[in-house]
Each structure stands twice: as C-alpha cells, then as structure tokens.
C-alpha cells in the first residue's frame, strides 16, 4: 500500500480525476434536461431516466472504493489525516442521501431537477477538497500496483450493460491524452468492442438525452 520507495511511479489517477470532471459537469446537464423534458415524449423521457439511473450508479461505484479501500489505506499510512477523511466520509453520506432522492422514480423528473442541481453544487466543493487535500496523500502513500488492483476491482463490480456508458462518459470529459490513456488501458477485447459497437450505443443514448 504505502510504497516507502522513491522509485515507485505512484498511482495512475487518470480515471479518478476524469471521474471528477464528469461529475462536475454531468449532473448539471442532467438537471437542465430533467427540468424541461416533456413526459409525453416517452422515448426521450425513458432515455433521461436511464441516464439518471446510470449516473447514480456511477456515483456509487466512485464512492465505494474511497470509503472501503482508499481512505482506510490513507488512515493506516498517516493517522494524522483522520479528521480530513472523517469529514469527507460525512460529506459522502450527504451526497448519498441526495442520490437516493434523485433515484426515487415516484417523483417526476422535473421534481428531481432541483436535487440534481443541489448534488452538482455539493460535489463541486467536495471534489475540490479531495483534489486539494487527498491527491497529494494518495501520490505519497499509495503505490501504482495497489491503486491499479483497486481500480480493477471497481471495474469488476460494474454491470457489463453499463460499460458503453461508463467508457463513453469518461471519454466525453477527458482530454485527448487522458482518453487515449483510458482506451489503451482497456483489455484488448474490450478496446475492440468499444470501437466497433459500444461507442455507437453511447452516442445513441446521448442523442436521445441531449439531442443531436
């Protein structure tokens, strides 16, 4: 976990930081669509609901490894960071409550739009704090191999049906260099599937949700 080794390259945080960009932007975009989509436009409304549900799973898969793996590893490596991590975990609980409300399909999309906006605002401050305070700790205490194994476990938890949207939404907010790194880091078979079919499934979903 903690390298204690100045030759270790340190963790590759590309996926993690691209996730921050995605969450900063996508919940706000969804709020605008949710507020205006016509429920009578059934196909589009269903696509928006599907994307909202996906983005709630995205958030869950993002926070679980922080709470279960990354923060405990940092606590063990440096017990003095406990107050910071306690605060971040408390913020996760607030965010999880908002996500639960957003996932409540007994409410209309229009009723959930303000909660999506609130989620985006809360995440903006939360993610900035993570980048400012936990990124240096992660680079100092976590090895490349440890973080790669943690990322592999996260990927294994994803439903295969979500993979086109997971890869697509990440690439949407990545720089060219980050996108290349993400795609080249995929297993060869998955990389081929992305190029042949998965990217098209993602593009169809985005056109349904946000328009051409």
PDB file of C-alpha atoms in Angstrom, residues 17-30 116 119-128 173:
ATOM      1  CA  UNK A  17      -9.603  12.599 -11.867  1.00  0.00           C
ATOM      2  CA  UNK A  18     -11.589  12.189 -15.094  1.00  0.00           C
ATOM      3  CA  UNK A  19     -14.393  10.990 -12.832  1.00  0.00           C
ATOM      4  CA  UNK A  20     -14.228  14.330 -11.057  1.00  0.00           C
ATOM      5  CA  UNK A  21     -14.608  16.210 -14.343  1.00  0.00           C
ATOM      6  CA  UNK A  22     -17.538  14.009 -15.301  1.00  0.00           C
ATOM      7  CA  UNK A  23     -19.411  14.554 -12.053  1.00  0.00           C
ATOM      8  CA  UNK A  24     -18.756  18.298 -12.017  1.00  0.00           C
ATOM      9  CA  UNK A  25     -20.490  18.686 -15.378  1.00  0.00           C
ATOM     10  CA  UNK A  26     -22.918  15.837 -15.993  1.00  0.00           C
ATOM     11  CA  UNK A  27     -25.292  16.295 -13.064  1.00  0.00           C
ATOM     12  CA  UNK A  28     -25.810  19.936 -14.016  1.00  0.00           C
ATOM     13  CA  UNK A  29     -26.532  18.976 -17.622  1.00  0.00           C
ATOM     14  CA  UNK A  30     -28.990  16.350 -16.440  1.00  0.00           C
ATOM     15  CA  UNK A 116     -29.661  17.235  -9.297  1.00  0.00           C
ATOM     16  CA  UNK A 119     -25.947  17.455  -5.971  1.00  0.00           C
ATOM     17  CA  UNK A 120     -23.787  19.242  -8.513  1.00  0.00           C
ATOM     18  CA  UNK A 121     -23.194  22.139  -6.092  1.00  0.00           C
ATOM     19  CA  UNK A 122     -22.293  19.834  -3.202  1.00  0.00           C
ATOM     20  CA  UNK A 123     -19.979  17.788  -5.407  1.00  0.00           C
ATOM     21  CA  UNK A 124     -18.229  20.905  -6.710  1.00  0.00           C
ATOM     22  CA  UNK A 125     -16.918  21.757  -3.237  1.00  0.00           C
ATOM     23  CA  UNK A 126     -16.384  18.135  -2.205  1.00  0.00           C
ATOM     24  CA  UNK A 127     -14.323  17.228  -5.267  1.00  0.00           C
ATOM     25  CA  UNK A 128     -12.244  20.391  -4.989  1.00  0.00           C
ATOM     26  CA  UNK A 173     -14.859  14.727 -20.327  1.00  0.00           C
TER      27      UNK A 173
END
